[in-house]
Amino acid sequence: AQSVAQPEDQVNVAEGNPLTVKCTYSVSGNPYLFWYVQYPNRGLQFLLKYITGDNLVKGSYGFEAEFNKSQTSFHLKKPSALVSDSALYFCAVTTNSGYSTLTFGKGTMLLVSP
Amino acid sequence: ETGVTQTPRHLVMGMTNKKSLKCEQHLGHNAMYWYKQSAKKPLELMFVYSLEERVENNSVPSRFSPECPNSSHLFLHLHTLQPEDSALYLCASSRQDRGANYGYTFGSGTRLTVV
């Protein structure tokens, strides 16, 4: 079985400050990890993914995430937050062994204040 | 546009109505999914189609009936719904290769209100 934990329901940060949205995962086998963002009444938009290779992954809109195998984490980061980054963020995991769907975390609301 | 198109964007229906949600992808993906997103609840996986075969059905009530006539189209037929079925219904597609899933592309969703 695979699972994802996003321990924070909400993250508040001031514009211009760095932001981190946390994600930890559990899978059997090698993890494939994803971050998605959702704006109100819209579908989820892909931000970035880790499949293999460099542990630091860069994605859309200046976001990046670091794969940490020993801590089973894949935290989303951005050096300088924008008000327009305010949205709901989902972490997801799957594995390369056998047929699999993505398992999503419950989501973290990011609020960036001006 | 993401390459996955859902219609309609908004739907209001009575509990005795029959309606269908449509999803179309032109990304060459070979798997399609229906998710339900309700307020303050996690995403719920409803149905999975891989190579046009339904491979997963997560205990969804029979008033929801999926159809996948080809790899580019997915429908969700609705009948005699309940008010608690009001939600955002999301379609997604992905490429599955020897079991590995390389991530989903989502549509914009259909906001369904049952009155």
mmCIF file of C-alpha atoms in Angstrom, chain A residues 4-107:
data_model
loop_
_atom_site.group_PDB
_atom_site.id
_atom_site.type_symbol
_atom_site.label_atom_id
_atom_site.label_comp_id
_atom_site.label_asym_id
_atom_site.label_seq_id
_atom_site.Cartn_x
_atom_site.Cartn_y
_atom_site.Cartn_z
ATOM 1 C CA VAL A 4 1.058 10.373 1.498
ATOM 2 C CA ALA A 5 0.976 12.665 4.500
ATOM 3 C CA GLN A 6 0.735 16.433 4.302
ATOM 4 C CA PRO A 7 0.886 17.369 7.977
ATOM 5 C CA GLU A 8 -0.227 20.985 7.605
ATOM 6 C CA ASP A 9 -3.753 21.959 6.615
ATOM 7 C CA GLN A 10 -2.585 25.515 6.007
ATOM 8 C CA VAL A 11 0.704 27.366 5.610
ATOM 9 C CA ASN A 12 0.868 31.137 6.000
ATOM 10 C CA VAL A 13 3.790 33.133 4.662
ATOM 11 C CA ALA A 14 4.461 36.782 3.856
ATOM 12 C CA GLU A 15 5.166 37.795 0.281
ATOM 13 C CA GLY A 16 8.875 37.735 -0.460
ATOM 14 C CA ASN A 17 9.648 35.161 2.225
ATOM 15 C CA PRO A 18 10.650 31.578 1.484
ATOM 16 C CA LEU A 19 7.940 28.944 1.676
ATOM 17 C CA THR A 20 7.933 25.215 2.404
ATOM 18 C CA VAL A 21 5.012 22.819 2.073
ATOM 19 C CA LYS A 22 5.735 19.458 3.653
ATOM 20 C CA CYS A 23 5.097 15.983 2.286
ATOM 21 C CA THR A 24 6.128 12.530 3.469
ATOM 22 C CA TYR A 25 5.307 9.277 1.737
ATOM 23 C CA SER A 26 5.251 5.520 2.111
ATOM 24 C CA VAL A 27 5.559 3.042 -0.783
ATOM 25 C CA SER A 28 6.875 -0.410 -1.541
ATOM 26 C CA GLY A 29 9.446 -0.055 -4.268
ATOM 27 C CA ASN A 30 10.891 3.045 -5.877
ATOM 28 C CA PRO A 31 8.719 6.135 -5.443
ATOM 29 C CA TYR A 32 7.524 8.427 -8.194
ATOM 30 C CA LEU A 33 6.599 11.722 -6.514
ATOM 31 C CA PHE A 34 4.523 14.663 -7.756
ATOM 32 C CA TRP A 35 3.294 18.081 -6.701
ATOM 33 C CA TYR A 36 0.112 19.619 -8.063
ATOM 34 C CA VAL A 37 -1.519 23.001 -7.446
ATOM 35 C CA GLN A 38 -5.223 23.778 -7.530
ATOM 36 C CA TYR A 39 -6.803 27.217 -7.850
ATOM 37 C CA PRO A 40 -10.483 27.695 -6.876
ATOM 38 C CA ASN A 41 -12.937 25.760 -9.063
ATOM 39 C CA ARG A 42 -10.164 24.489 -11.293
ATOM 40 C CA GLY A 43 -8.529 21.134 -11.845
ATOM 41 C CA LEU A 44 -5.146 20.191 -10.466
ATOM 42 C CA GLN A 45 -2.182 21.561 -12.379
ATOM 43 C CA PHE A 46 1.129 19.720 -12.533
ATOM 44 C CA LEU A 47 4.059 21.534 -10.866
ATOM 45 C CA LEU A 48 6.924 19.054 -10.801
ATOM 46 C CA LYS A 49 7.855 15.416 -10.397
ATOM 47 C CA TYR A 50 10.659 13.161 -9.229
ATOM 48 C CA ILE A 51 11.130 9.896 -11.083
ATOM 49 C CA THR A 52 14.857 9.304 -10.865
ATOM 50 C CA GLY A 53 18.115 11.232 -10.960
ATOM 51 C CA ASP A 54 18.959 14.478 -9.180
ATOM 52 C CA ASN A 55 17.278 14.750 -5.783
ATOM 53 C CA LEU A 56 16.526 18.450 -6.326
ATOM 54 C CA VAL A 57 13.763 18.878 -8.849
ATOM 55 C CA LYS A 58 12.836 22.218 -10.381
ATOM 56 C CA GLY A 59 9.354 22.874 -11.651
ATOM 57 C CA SER A 60 6.926 25.513 -12.839
ATOM 58 C CA TYR A 61 6.580 29.047 -11.401
ATOM 59 C CA GLY A 62 9.904 28.904 -9.529
ATOM 60 C CA PHE A 63 8.949 25.954 -7.336
ATOM 61 C CA GLU A 64 11.355 23.171 -6.452
ATOM 62 C CA ALA A 65 11.255 20.054 -4.310
ATOM 63 C CA GLU A 66 13.900 17.875 -2.734
ATOM 64 C CA PHE A 67 13.621 14.112 -2.648
ATOM 65 C CA ASN A 68 15.018 12.739 0.602
ATOM 66 C CA LYS A 69 15.006 8.956 0.592
ATOM 67 C CA SER A 70 16.163 8.468 4.177
ATOM 68 C CA GLN A 71 13.428 10.744 5.524
ATOM 69 C CA THR A 72 10.885 9.622 2.907
ATOM 70 C CA SER A 73 10.082 13.254 2.243
ATOM 71 C CA PHE A 74 9.445 15.422 -0.796
ATOM 72 C CA HIS A 75 8.947 18.976 0.504
ATOM 73 C CA LEU A 76 7.913 21.727 -1.879
ATOM 74 C CA LYS A 77 9.878 24.974 -1.669
ATOM 75 C CA LYS A 78 10.118 28.401 -3.213
ATOM 76 C CA PRO A 79 12.734 31.023 -2.300
ATOM 77 C CA SER A 80 10.402 34.021 -2.524
ATOM 78 C CA ALA A 81 6.618 33.660 -2.254
ATOM 79 C CA LEU A 82 4.133 35.642 -4.334
ATOM 80 C CA VAL A 83 0.552 36.495 -3.411
ATOM 81 C CA SER A 84 -0.464 34.672 -6.599
ATOM 82 C CA ASP A 85 1.016 31.449 -5.165
ATOM 83 C CA SER A 86 -1.936 31.261 -2.768
ATOM 84 C CA ALA A 87 -3.696 28.001 -3.651
ATOM 85 C CA LEU A 88 -4.230 24.401 -2.582
ATOM 86 C CA TYR A 89 -1.193 22.145 -3.023
ATOM 87 C CA PHE A 90 -1.295 18.368 -3.346
ATOM 88 C CA CYS A 91 1.551 15.899 -3.026
ATOM 89 C CA ALA A 92 1.130 12.504 -4.715
ATOM 90 C CA VAL A 93 3.053 9.247 -4.912
ATOM 91 C CA THR A 94 3.070 6.141 -7.025
ATOM 92 C CA THR A 95 5.580 3.405 -7.658
ATOM 93 C CA ASN A 96 7.163 1.728 -10.625
ATOM 94 C CA SER A 97 6.324 -1.785 -9.496
ATOM 95 C CA GLY A 98 3.188 -3.191 -10.988
ATOM 96 C CA TYR A 99 0.016 -1.412 -12.044
ATOM 97 C CA SER A 100 -0.466 1.712 -9.945
ATOM 98 C CA THR A 101 -2.506 4.864 -9.597
ATOM 99 C CA LEU A 102 -1.411 8.040 -7.865
ATOM 100 C CA THR A 103 -2.194 8.378 -4.176
ATOM 101 C CA PHE A 104 -2.794 11.983 -3.139
ATOM 102 C CA GLY A 105 -2.324 13.735 0.164
ATOM 103 C CA LYS A 106 -5.228 15.694 1.613
ATOM 104 C CA GLY A 107 -3.811 18.976 0.410
#
